[in-house]
Coordinates of C-alpha atoms in Angstrom, one line a residue:
G1 CA 0.0 0.0 0.0
S2 CA 3.0 2.4 0.1
L3 CA 2.6 3.5 -3.6
D4 CA 5.2 6.3 -3.5
E5 CA 7.9 4.0 -2.2
A6 CA 6.9 1.2 -4.5
I7 CA 7.1 3.5 -7.6
Q8 CA 10.5 4.9 -6.6
E9 CA 11.9 1.3 -6.3
L10 CA 10.3 0.2 -9.6
E11 CA 11.7 3.2 -11.4
E12 CA 15.2 2.4 -10.1
V13 CA 14.8 -1.2 -11.2
R14 CA 13.7 0.0 -14.7
V15 CA 16.9 2.0 -15.1
L16 CA 19.0 -1.0 -14.1
A17 CA 17.0 -3.5 -16.3
P18 CA 15.1 -1.5 -19.0
E19 CA 14.2 -4.7 -20.9
H20 CA 12.6 -6.4 -17.9
L21 CA 8.9 -6.0 -19.0
E22 CA 7.5 -7.3 -15.7
T23 CA 9.0 -4.3 -14.0
V24 CA 7.5 -2.0 -16.7
Y25 CA 4.1 -3.6 -16.3
S26 CA 4.3 -3.4 -12.5
L27 CA 5.3 0.3 -12.6
A28 CA 2.3 1.0 -14.9
T29 CA -0.1 -0.7 -12.5
A30 CA 1.4 1.3 -9.6
Y31 CA 0.8 4.5 -11.5
L32 CA -2.8 3.5 -12.2
R33 CA -3.4 2.7 -8.5
Q34 CA -2.0 6.2 -7.8
G35 CA -4.6 7.7 -10.2
R36 CA -2.0 8.6 -12.9
P37 CA -3.2 7.0 -16.1
E38 CA -1.2 9.4 -18.2
A39 CA 2.0 8.0 -16.7
A40 CA 0.9 4.4 -17.1
E41 CA -0.2 4.7 -20.7
P42 CA 3.3 4.9 -22.4
L43 CA 4.5 2.0 -20.2
L44 CA 1.7 -0.2 -21.3
T45 CA 2.3 0.8 -24.9
E46 CA 5.9 -0.2 -24.5
V47 CA 4.9 -3.6 -23.1
A48 CA 2.6 -4.1 -26.1
A49 CA 5.3 -3.0 -28.6
K50 CA 7.9 -5.4 -27.2
R51 CA 5.5 -8.3 -26.8
P52 CA 3.3 -7.8 -29.8
R53 CA 1.0 -10.7 -29.1
P54 CA -2.8 -10.7 -28.7
E55 CA -2.4 -12.1 -25.2
T56 CA -0.5 -9.0 -24.3
H57 CA -3.3 -6.7 -25.4
V58 CA -5.8 -8.9 -23.4
L59 CA -3.7 -8.3 -20.2
I60 CA -3.5 -4.6 -20.9
G61 CA -7.2 -4.4 -21.6
R62 CA -7.9 -6.1 -18.3
T63 CA -5.5 -3.8 -16.5
W64 CA -7.3 -0.7 -17.8
R65 CA -10.7 -2.3 -16.9
D66 CA -9.6 -3.1 -13.3
H67 CA -8.7 0.6 -12.8
G68 CA -11.9 2.0 -14.3
H69 CA -10.6 3.2 -17.7
Y70 CA -13.2 1.4 -19.8
E71 CA -12.6 3.1 -23.2
R72 CA -8.9 2.3 -23.0
A73 CA -9.8 -1.3 -22.0
R74 CA -12.2 -1.6 -25.0
A75 CA -9.5 -0.4 -27.4
A76 CA -6.9 -2.9 -26.1
L77 CA -9.2 -5.8 -26.1
E78 CA -10.5 -5.0 -29.6
T79 CA -6.9 -4.8 -30.7
A80 CA -6.3 -8.3 -29.3
L81 CA -9.3 -9.6 -31.2
G82 CA -8.0 -7.9 -34.4
L83 CA -4.8 -9.8 -34.1
E84 CA -6.5 -13.1 -33.2
P85 CA -10.3 -13.4 -33.2
R86 CA -10.2 -16.4 -31.0
V87 CA -7.8 -15.2 -28.4
R88 CA -8.9 -16.4 -24.9
R89 CA -10.5 -14.0 -22.4
A90 CA -10.8 -10.9 -24.8
H91 CA -14.6 -11.3 -25.3
Y92 CA -14.9 -12.3 -21.6
Y93 CA -13.3 -9.0 -20.4
L94 CA -15.2 -7.0 -23.0
G95 CA -18.4 -8.4 -21.6
T96 CA -17.4 -7.3 -18.1
V97 CA -16.4 -3.9 -19.4
E98 CA -19.9 -3.5 -20.8
L99 CA -21.5 -4.4 -17.5
L100 CA -19.1 -2.2 -15.4
S101 CA -19.3 0.9 -17.7
E102 CA -23.0 0.9 -18.6
G103 CA -24.7 -1.6 -16.3
R104 CA -28.1 -2.8 -17.5
G105 CA -28.0 -0.5 -20.5
R106 CA -25.3 -2.6 -22.2
I107 CA -26.4 -6.0 -21.0
E108 CA -27.3 -7.3 -24.5
E109 CA -23.8 -6.4 -25.7
A110 CA -22.3 -8.1 -22.7
I111 CA -24.3 -11.3 -23.5
E112 CA -23.0 -11.3 -27.1
H113 CA -19.4 -11.1 -25.8
F114 CA -19.9 -13.9 -23.4
R115 CA -21.4 -16.1 -26.1
A116 CA -18.4 -15.3 -28.3
E117 CA -16.0 -16.3 -25.5
L118 CA -17.9 -19.6 -25.1
E119 CA -17.3 -20.4 -28.8
V120 CA -13.6 -20.5 -27.9
A121 CA -13.9 -22.1 -24.4
P122 CA -17.3 -23.6 -24.1
D123 CA -16.6 -25.1 -20.6
D124 CA -15.3 -21.9 -19.0
S125 CA -17.2 -21.7 -15.7
M126 CA -17.0 -17.9 -15.1
T127 CA -18.1 -17.0 -18.7
N128 CA -21.0 -19.4 -18.4
L129 CA -21.9 -17.8 -15.0
Y130 CA -21.8 -14.3 -16.4
L131 CA -23.8 -15.3 -19.4
G132 CA -26.4 -17.0 -17.2
I133 CA -26.7 -14.0 -14.9
G134 CA -27.0 -11.7 -17.9
L135 CA -29.8 -13.8 -19.3
V136 CA -31.6 -13.9 -15.9
E137 CA -31.4 -10.1 -15.7
S138 CA -32.9 -10.0 -19.2
R139 CA -35.7 -12.3 -18.1
R140 CA -34.6 -15.0 -20.6
H141 CA -34.8 -17.7 -17.9
Q142 CA -35.1 -20.7 -20.2
E143 CA -31.9 -19.6 -22.1
A144 CA -30.1 -19.0 -18.8
L145 CA -30.5 -22.6 -17.7
P146 CA -27.7 -24.3 -19.8
P147 CA -24.9 -21.9 -19.0
L148 CA -25.8 -21.9 -15.3
E149 CA -25.8 -25.6 -15.2
V150 CA -22.3 -25.6 -16.7
A151 CA -21.2 -23.0 -14.1
S152 CA -22.8 -25.1 -11.3
R153 CA -20.3 -27.9 -12.0
S154 CA -17.3 -25.8 -11.0
A155 CA -16.2 -25.0 -7.4
V156 CA -15.3 -21.5 -8.6
S157 CA -18.8 -20.5 -9.5
E158 CA -21.2 -23.2 -8.3
R159 CA -22.7 -21.2 -5.3
D160 CA -23.9 -18.3 -7.4
A161 CA -24.8 -20.6 -10.3
F162 CA -27.2 -22.5 -8.0
Q163 CA -28.6 -19.3 -6.7
F164 CA -29.4 -18.0 -10.2
L165 CA -30.7 -21.4 -11.2
G166 CA -33.1 -21.2 -8.3
R167 CA -34.2 -17.8 -9.5
S168 CA -34.8 -19.1 -13.0
Y169 CA -36.7 -22.1 -11.9
L170 CA -38.9 -19.8 -9.8
A171 CA -39.6 -17.6 -12.8
L172 CA -40.4 -20.7 -14.9
D173 CA -42.8 -21.9 -12.3
R174 CA -40.7 -24.9 -11.4
P175 CA -40.6 -24.4 -7.6
A176 CA -39.5 -28.0 -6.7
E177 CA -36.4 -27.6 -8.8
A178 CA -35.9 -24.1 -7.4
V179 CA -35.9 -25.6 -3.9
T180 CA -33.2 -28.1 -4.8
A181 CA -31.0 -25.5 -6.4
L182 CA -31.4 -23.0 -3.6
R183 CA -30.8 -25.6 -0.9
R184 CA -27.5 -26.4 -2.6
A185 CA -26.6 -22.7 -2.8
L186 CA -27.4 -22.2 0.8
E187 CA -25.4 -25.3 1.8
L188 CA -22.3 -24.0 -0.1
A189 CA -22.7 -20.5 1.5
R190 CA -22.9 -22.0 5.0
A191 CA -19.8 -24.1 4.3
E192 CA -17.9 -20.8 4.2
T193 CA -18.3 -20.3 7.9
M194 CA -14.9 -20.6 9.4
E195 CA -13.5 -21.3 12.8
L196 CA -10.7 -19.1 13.9
P197 CA -8.3 -19.5 16.9
D198 CA -9.8 -19.1 20.3
G199 CA -13.2 -20.6 19.2
V200 CA -14.2 -17.5 17.1
F201 CA -16.6 -18.2 14.2
V202 CA -16.9 -15.9 11.2
D203 CA -19.9 -15.8 9.0
L204 CA -19.0 -15.3 5.3
G205 CA -21.1 -13.5 2.8
E206 CA -23.9 -12.5 5.2
S207 CA -25.8 -10.4 2.6
Q208 CA -25.9 -13.4 0.2
L209 CA -27.1 -15.7 3.0
S210 CA -30.0 -13.3 3.6
S211 CA -30.9 -13.3 -0.1
L212 CA -30.7 -17.1 -0.3
H213 CA -32.9 -17.6 2.8
Y214 CA -35.5 -15.2 1.3
Q215 CA -35.5 -16.9 -2.2
L216 CA -35.6 -20.4 -0.7
G217 CA -38.6 -19.2 1.5
L218 CA -40.4 -18.1 -1.7
A219 CA -39.8 -21.5 -3.4
L220 CA -40.9 -23.5 -0.3
R221 CA -44.0 -21.4 0.0
R222 CA -44.9 -22.2 -3.7
T223 CA -44.5 -25.9 -3.0
G224 CA -46.8 -25.7 0.0
Q225 CA -44.2 -26.0 2.7
Q226 CA -45.4 -23.0 4.7
E227 CA -43.8 -23.8 8.0
E228 CA -40.3 -24.2 6.6
A229 CA -40.7 -21.2 4.4
A230 CA -41.5 -19.1 7.4
T231 CA -38.3 -20.3 9.1
H232 CA -36.2 -19.1 6.1
F233 CA -38.0 -15.8 6.0
A234 CA -37.2 -15.3 9.6
R235 CA -33.5 -16.2 9.0
A236 CA -33.4 -13.7 6.2
E237 CA -34.5 -10.9 8.6
E238 CA -32.0 -12.0 11.2
H239 CA -29.2 -11.4 8.8
S240 CA -30.3 -7.8 8.6
A241 CA -28.9 -7.3 5.1
R242 CA -30.3 -6.7 1.7
L243 CA -33.1 -9.3 1.1
A244 CA -32.7 -9.4 -2.7
E245 CA -29.1 -8.9 -3.6
S246 CA -29.1 -8.0 -7.3
S247 CA -27.1 -9.8 -9.9
R248 CA -25.4 -6.5 -10.6
E249 CA -23.9 -6.5 -7.1
I250 CA -22.8 -10.1 -7.5
L251 CA -21.1 -9.3 -10.8
S252 CA -19.3 -6.4 -9.1
R253 CA -18.2 -8.6 -6.3
Y254 CA -16.5 -11.0 -8.7
L255 CA -15.0 -8.2 -10.8
D256 CA -13.7 -6.3 -7.8
Q257 CA -11.8 -9.4 -6.6
E258 CA -10.1 -10.0 -9.9
T259 CA -6.5 -8.7 -9.9
P260 CA -4.0 -8.3 -12.8
E261 CA -1.8 -11.0 -11.1
S262 CA -4.6 -13.6 -11.6
A263 CA -4.9 -13.0 -15.4
A264 CA -4.9 -16.7 -16.1
G265 CA -8.3 -17.2 -14.4
V266 CA -10.8 -15.9 -11.8
L267 CA -10.7 -16.6 -8.1
G268 CA -13.8 -17.6 -6.2
P269 CA -16.0 -15.0 -4.4
P270 CA -14.0 -12.8 -2.0
L271 CA -14.0 -13.7 1.6
E272 CA -15.0 -11.3 4.4
F273 CA -13.3 -11.7 7.8
P274 CA -15.0 -9.1 10.1
A275 CA -13.6 -10.9 13.2
V276 CA -10.0 -11.2 12.0
A277 CA -9.2 -7.6 12.8
G278 CA -9.8 -8.3 16.5
L279 CA -7.3 -11.3 16.6
A280 CA -4.0 -10.9 18.3
P281 CA -1.0 -10.6 15.8
A282 CA 0.3 -14.1 16.7
A283 CA -3.1 -15.6 16.1
R284 CA -3.4 -13.8 12.8
E285 CA 0.0 -15.0 11.8
Q286 CA -0.8 -18.6 12.8
L287 CA -4.0 -18.4 10.7
G288 CA -2.2 -17.0 7.7
S289 CA 0.5 -19.7 7.8
A290 CA -2.1 -22.5 8.1
V291 CA -4.1 -21.1 5.1
A292 CA -0.9 -20.7 3.0
T293 CA 0.2 -24.2 3.7
A294 CA -3.2 -25.7 3.0
T295 CA -3.5 -23.8 -0.3
A296 CA 0.0 -24.8 -1.3
R297 CA -0.9 -28.4 -0.7
A298 CA -4.0 -28.0 -2.9
Y299 CA -1.9 -26.5 -5.7
L300 CA 0.7 -29.3 -5.4
N301 CA -2.0 -32.0 -5.7
L302 CA -3.6 -30.3 -8.7
G303 CA -0.1 -30.0 -10.3
V304 CA 0.5 -33.8 -9.7
F305 CA -2.8 -34.5 -11.6
K306 CA -1.7 -32.4 -14.5
T307 CA 1.8 -34.1 -14.5
R308 CA 0.2 -37.5 -14.7
E309 CA -1.7 -36.2 -17.8
R310 CA 1.6 -35.0 -19.2
R311 CA 0.3 -31.4 -19.2
F312 CA 3.6 -30.1 -17.9
G313 CA 3.1 -26.4 -18.6
G314 CA -0.1 -26.3 -16.5
A315 CA 1.5 -28.4 -13.8
A316 CA 4.4 -25.9 -13.6
G317 CA 2.1 -23.0 -13.2
L318 CA 0.3 -24.7 -10.3
F319 CA 3.6 -25.7 -8.6
A320 CA 4.9 -22.1 -9.0
A321 CA 1.7 -20.8 -7.3
A322 CA 2.4 -23.3 -4.4
V323 CA 6.0 -22.1 -4.1
E324 CA 4.8 -18.5 -3.7
L325 CA 2.8 -19.6 -0.8
D326 CA 5.1 -22.0 0.9
P327 CA 8.5 -22.4 -0.8
D328 CA 9.7 -24.9 1.8
F329 CA 6.8 -27.4 1.3
P330 CA 8.4 -30.9 1.0
R331 CA 9.3 -32.0 -2.6
L332 CA 7.7 -28.8 -4.0
Q333 CA 10.9 -27.4 -5.6
Y334 CA 11.6 -30.8 -7.1
S335 CA 8.1 -31.0 -8.6
L336 CA 8.4 -27.5 -10.1
G337 CA 11.8 -28.2 -11.5
V338 CA 10.8 -31.5 -13.1
A339 CA 7.7 -29.9 -14.6
L340 CA 9.6 -27.0 -16.1
F341 CA 12.3 -29.4 -17.4
N342 CA 9.7 -31.6 -19.1
D343 CA 8.0 -28.5 -20.6
R344 CA 11.5 -27.7 -22.1
R345 CA 11.7 -24.4 -20.1
F346 CA 15.3 -25.3 -19.1
E347 CA 16.5 -22.0 -17.9
A348 CA 13.5 -21.6 -15.6
A349 CA 14.0 -25.1 -14.3
T350 CA 17.5 -24.5 -13.0
A351 CA 16.6 -22.5 -9.9
P352 CA 14.0 -25.0 -8.4
L353 CA 16.2 -28.0 -9.4
T354 CA 19.2 -26.3 -7.6
R355 CA 17.0 -25.9 -4.5
A356 CA 15.9 -29.5 -4.7
L357 CA 19.5 -30.7 -5.0
E358 CA 20.5 -28.7 -2.0
E359 CA 17.8 -30.7 -0.1
S360 CA 18.8 -34.1 -1.6
P361 CA 22.5 -33.8 -2.5
A362 CA 22.9 -37.6 -3.0
D363 CA 20.2 -37.8 -5.7
G364 CA 22.1 -38.7 -8.8
E365 CA 19.1 -38.4 -11.2
L366 CA 18.3 -35.0 -9.9
R367 CA 21.9 -33.9 -10.4
R368 CA 21.9 -35.1 -14.0
M369 CA 18.6 -33.4 -14.7
L370 CA 20.0 -30.1 -13.4
A371 CA 23.1 -30.6 -15.5
L372 CA 21.1 -31.1 -18.6
A373 CA 18.9 -28.1 -17.8
H374 CA 22.1 -26.0 -17.6
L375 CA 23.4 -27.5 -20.8
N376 CA 20.2 -26.7 -22.7
S377 CA 20.1 -23.2 -21.3
E378 CA 23.7 -22.6 -22.4
A379 CA 25.2 -22.5 -18.9
Y380 CA 27.9 -24.8 -20.1
D381 CA 30.4 -24.3 -17.2
K382 CA 27.8 -25.3 -14.6
A383 CA 26.7 -28.3 -16.7
A384 CA 30.4 -29.5 -16.9
E385 CA 30.9 -29.0 -13.2
L386 CA 27.9 -31.2 -12.3
L387 CA 28.7 -33.9 -14.8
E388 CA 32.4 -34.1 -14.0
S389 CA 31.9 -36.0 -10.8
D390 CA 28.9 -38.1 -12.1
A391 CA 29.5 -41.8 -11.2
E392 CA 27.6 -43.0 -14.2
R393 CA 29.1 -40.8 -16.8
R394 CA 31.9 -43.2 -17.9
T395 CA 29.4 -46.0 -18.5
N396 CA 26.7 -43.9 -20.1
P397 CA 27.7 -42.6 -23.6
S398 CA 25.0 -40.0 -23.6
L399 CA 26.2 -38.5 -20.4
E400 CA 29.8 -38.6 -21.5
Y401 CA 28.8 -36.8 -24.7
A402 CA 26.9 -34.2 -22.7
Y403 CA 30.0 -33.7 -20.6
G404 CA 32.3 -33.3 -23.6
L405 CA 29.8 -30.9 -25.2
A406 CA 29.7 -28.8 -22.0
L407 CA 33.5 -28.7 -21.9
V408 CA 33.8 -27.5 -25.6
R409 CA 31.0 -24.9 -25.2
S410 CA 32.6 -23.5 -22.0
G411 CA 36.0 -23.0 -23.7
R412 CA 37.7 -26.1 -22.3
A413 CA 38.3 -27.9 -25.7
A414 CA 41.6 -29.4 -24.7
E415 CA 39.9 -31.2 -21.7
A416 CA 37.2 -32.4 -24.1
E417 CA 39.6 -34.2 -26.5
P418 CA 40.3 -37.3 -24.4
V419 CA 36.5 -37.6 -23.6
F420 CA 35.8 -37.7 -27.4
A421 CA 38.7 -40.0 -28.1
T422 CA 37.2 -42.5 -25.7
L423 CA 33.7 -42.1 -27.2
L424 CA 34.9 -42.4 -30.8
A425 CA 36.7 -45.6 -30.0
E426 CA 33.3 -47.2 -29.3
N427 CA 30.9 -44.9 -31.3
S428 CA 32.8 -44.0 -34.5
E429 CA 29.5 -43.9 -36.5
W430 CA 27.9 -41.2 -34.3
P431 CA 27.6 -38.1 -36.4
E432 CA 26.9 -35.6 -33.6
L433 CA 30.0 -36.8 -31.9
H434 CA 32.1 -35.8 -34.9
V435 CA 30.4 -32.4 -35.0
V436 CA 31.4 -31.6 -31.4
L437 CA 34.9 -32.9 -32.0
G438 CA 35.1 -30.6 -35.0
Q439 CA 34.0 -27.7 -32.8
A440 CA 36.6 -28.6 -30.2
H441 CA 39.3 -28.5 -32.9
A442 CA 38.0 -25.2 -34.3
Q443 CA 38.1 -23.6 -30.8
Q444 CA 41.8 -24.4 -30.7
N445 CA 42.3 -23.0 -34.2
E446 CA 43.1 -26.5 -35.6
Y447 CA 41.1 -25.8 -38.7
E448 CA 42.1 -28.7 -40.9
A449 CA 41.4 -31.3 -38.2
A450 CA 38.0 -29.5 -37.5
I451 CA 37.1 -29.5 -41.2
G452 CA 37.9 -33.3 -41.4
A453 CA 35.7 -34.1 -38.4
L454 CA 32.8 -32.0 -39.7
R455 CA 33.0 -33.6 -43.2
R456 CA 33.0 -37.0 -41.6
A457 CA 29.9 -36.1 -39.6
L458 CA 28.2 -35.0 -42.9
A459 CA 29.2 -38.2 -44.6
L460 CA 27.4 -40.1 -41.8
D461 CA 24.3 -37.8 -41.8
P462 CA 24.0 -35.0 -44.4
Q463 CA 21.3 -33.4 -42.2
V464 CA 23.2 -33.5 -38.9
A465 CA 22.8 -30.2 -37.0
E466 CA 25.6 -27.6 -36.7
A467 CA 28.0 -29.3 -39.0
H468 CA 27.5 -26.9 -42.0
A469 CA 27.2 -24.0 -39.5
T470 CA 30.5 -24.8 -37.9
L471 CA 32.2 -25.1 -41.4
G472 CA 30.7 -21.7 -42.2
D473 CA 32.2 -20.2 -39.1
I474 CA 35.6 -21.7 -39.9
F475 CA 35.5 -20.5 -43.6
L476 CA 34.5 -17.0 -42.4
R477 CA 37.5 -16.9 -40.0
Q478 CA 39.7 -17.9 -42.9
G479 CA 38.2 -15.3 -45.3
R480 CA 36.8 -17.9 -47.6
L481 CA 33.5 -16.1 -48.0
A482 CA 32.0 -18.1 -50.9
E483 CA 32.5 -21.4 -49.1
A484 CA 31.2 -19.8 -45.8
E485 CA 28.1 -18.7 -47.7
A486 CA 27.5 -22.1 -49.2
S487 CA 27.9 -23.9 -45.9
L488 CA 25.6 -21.6 -44.0
R489 CA 22.9 -21.8 -46.7
A490 CA 23.1 -25.6 -46.4
E491 CA 22.7 -25.4 -42.7
L492 CA 19.6 -23.2 -43.1
A493 CA 18.2 -25.5 -45.7
A494 CA 18.4 -28.4 -43.3
H495 CA 17.5 -26.4 -40.2
P496 CA 15.5 -23.2 -41.1
Q497 CA 15.0 -22.2 -37.5
D498 CA 18.8 -21.9 -36.8
E499 CA 19.0 -18.2 -36.0
R500 CA 22.7 -18.2 -35.3
S501 CA 23.3 -19.4 -38.8
R502 CA 20.9 -16.8 -40.3
Y503 CA 22.8 -14.1 -38.5
T504 CA 26.2 -15.4 -39.6
L505 CA 25.1 -15.7 -43.2
A506 CA 23.9 -12.1 -43.0
M507 CA 27.4 -11.1 -41.8
V508 CA 29.0 -13.0 -44.7
L509 CA 26.7 -11.4 -47.2
D510 CA 27.5 -8.0 -45.8
L511 CA 31.2 -8.6 -46.2
N512 CA 30.5 -9.9 -49.7
R513 CA 28.7 -6.7 -50.6
Q514 CA 25.2 -8.2 -50.8
P515 CA 23.4 -5.8 -48.4
E516 CA 19.8 -6.3 -49.6
E517 CA 19.7 -10.0 -48.8
A518 CA 21.7 -9.4 -45.6
K519 CA 19.0 -6.9 -44.4
R520 CA 16.2 -9.4 -45.3
L521 CA 17.9 -12.1 -43.2
L522 CA 18.6 -9.8 -40.3
R523 CA 14.9 -8.7 -40.2
Q524 CA 13.8 -12.3 -40.2
H525 CA 16.4 -12.9 -37.4
L526 CA 15.1 -10.0 -35.3
D527 CA 11.5 -11.1 -35.8
A528 CA 12.5 -14.4 -34.1
R529 CA 14.9 -12.8 -31.6
P530 CA 14.0 -9.1 -31.0
L531 CA 16.6 -8.9 -28.2
S532 CA 19.6 -9.8 -30.4
A533 CA 22.1 -7.0 -29.9
D534 CA 24.3 -8.4 -32.6
G535 CA 21.5 -8.5 -35.1
R536 CA 20.4 -4.9 -34.4
Y537 CA 24.0 -3.7 -34.6
L538 CA 24.7 -5.3 -37.9
L539 CA 21.4 -4.1 -39.4
G540 CA 22.1 -0.6 -38.1
K541 CA 25.6 -0.7 -39.5
I542 CA 24.3 -1.7 -43.0
L543 CA 21.6 1.0 -43.0
L544 CA 24.1 3.6 -41.9
A545 CA 26.5 2.6 -44.8
E546 CA 23.5 3.1 -47.2
G547 CA 22.8 6.6 -45.8
A548 CA 19.6 5.7 -43.9
A549 CA 20.8 7.4 -40.7
E550 CA 17.4 7.7 -39.0
D551 CA 16.6 4.0 -39.5
A552 CA 20.2 3.1 -38.5
L553 CA 19.9 5.2 -35.3
E554 CA 16.8 3.2 -34.2
Q555 CA 18.5 -0.1 -34.6
L556 CA 21.8 1.0 -33.0
T557 CA 20.1 2.7 -30.1
A558 CA 18.2 -0.6 -29.4
A559 CA 21.5 -2.5 -29.7
A560 CA 23.2 -0.2 -27.2
D561 CA 20.4 -0.7 -24.7
L562 CA 20.8 -4.5 -25.1
A563 CA 24.7 -4.4 -24.9
P564 CA 25.8 -1.2 -23.3
E565 CA 29.4 -2.3 -22.9
D566 CA 29.9 -3.1 -26.6
A567 CA 32.4 -0.6 -27.9
N568 CA 31.7 -1.3 -31.6
I569 CA 28.0 -0.5 -31.1
R570 CA 28.9 2.8 -29.4
Y571 CA 31.2 3.8 -32.3
Q572 CA 28.5 3.1 -35.0
L573 CA 25.9 4.9 -32.8
G574 CA 28.2 8.0 -32.7
Q575 CA 28.5 7.9 -36.5
A576 CA 24.7 7.8 -36.9
L577 CA 24.2 10.7 -34.5
Q578 CA 27.0 12.7 -36.2
K579 CA 25.3 12.2 -39.7
L580 CA 22.1 13.5 -38.2
G581 CA 23.7 16.7 -36.9
R582 CA 23.4 15.7 -33.2
A583 CA 27.1 16.6 -32.5
E584 CA 26.9 16.6 -28.7
E585 CA 25.3 13.2 -28.4
A586 CA 27.7 11.9 -31.0
R587 CA 30.6 13.2 -28.9
E588 CA 29.3 11.3 -25.8
E589 CA 29.1 8.0 -27.8
F590 CA 32.6 8.4 -29.1
E591 CA 33.8 9.1 -25.6
S592 CA 32.1 5.9 -24.5
F593 CA 33.7 4.0 -27.3
R594 CA 37.2 5.2 -26.3
R595 CA 36.5 4.4 -22.6
L596 CA 35.3 0.9 -23.4
K597 CA 38.3 0.2 -25.8
Q598 CA 40.7 1.4 -23.1
A599 CA 39.1 -1.0 -20.6
Q600 CA 39.4 -3.9 -23.1
R601 CA 43.1 -3.1 -23.6
E602 CA 43.8 -3.0 -19.9
E603 CA 42.0 -6.4 -19.4
G604 CA 43.9 -7.9 -22.4
A605 CA 40.7 -8.4 -24.3
P606 CA 40.9 -8.8 -28.1

């Protein structure tokens, strides 16, 4: 709640890590909470520009909606639908925007949005609930029954779904069914009575209990159960709250409890704890800890179910939610790490796997998984360190190969040679092995031996990954541009997603005075990897040589933001500024260039 302090911290983090979009988004939401939409708008625009996906615009639309800026919310959500007409949650949030901004006056438009959302996700419980409520409010009770029945099958929405089912059954003169639905709604509402420490009981949702008792009394009276109906009418009065809570209020309750952090879904109705404020701090802390642990256990169990279904992405999300609540819950870090690893999110998997290994240092399988996660996320030195002492490595060719690869990629090619010699003695027909051996030779400038190993790999498998690319790198170092170009084109023909080869080919084409194709390749490369400082630098350099200084400046400025300590980028950026007549800024960049070059000389860098 300390917004000024939060904003100051976030602004400092943004200076230190300008590309960290979570910080940009958090800062924007902080400005919105402070009532400064004009400060938030450029930040949210930046997030959309750097993550130009329909889901981004959905998140931004929801954020504007949550802070009461409904026209901006509409614009963002409609942009999302323009990019992808079936993107999840866009129609859902547009429907809620119609209800929040105009209320009953826009209920038909809201209904249409909820129907459109259900075409994408027909079983979404909250969308079905909202659609059902909207239809009840429009007195289309027969139409309301199917979506409310779907909503009644979800723990998130069943209580209100049963209440509105009861209302519809009453309107359709089906009082017996209304009694059944309203009894269930009342049962669920009563289940939200909670015992706190010291024997204190808290009644949750008192106003809704009043409404439920009243509606159930009406239904019972229509079935002739006058005595029981009178009891429920009396209970409704006892609660001394609104006797007929409108659907508009229920909608607002759901909307108010949605937060930007829960963008993946909607929580259940908010809980009211009027007695918690009177508890001693120790009792409140004890209650909070118990709730956090219980909720973490629920998330863990749900994650296990998804893991068994091999839905590793969803499992990882649930395990991550559990970690936020109780990071020390037994086996939780292990479960999160394994789910992320199986979802091929290797870099994200390394932190929880490291924590899990600290808890179970003798677990060899866990150590290997962490090593492979480091290997796949290009932390080669850490992978080599973990595999070096692996007891099974020498009897497992795959682990030995991974160890040798980690050594080569971490600059320890000389140590890798005996590893590959042993492997080659028993696996001479393994093409990937010859590729890595060739890379080890190339790293030590043993080009003829490297070329021999790589050609042997291609003879075994003409499609083997990285063989042509490594040959292209070697030929480029040797100044054999035509051969480098042919090798890199062959690599891209076999592996069109290889962005490293695409960038290197663009470099070769630039050296070979073929700027048009080089620019085309670089733009493809940047579409796939917008944070490639090398790609933006080379494209900016080519544009500058062609006289397009404004376009060059855009690319070189982005490159400098991504790699602020790269002297070559600073030099080209100074050249672009100078050509545009911005002499003072150019002088600053040339000074940065000289400072960085001097630091490189002092450190002995090339």
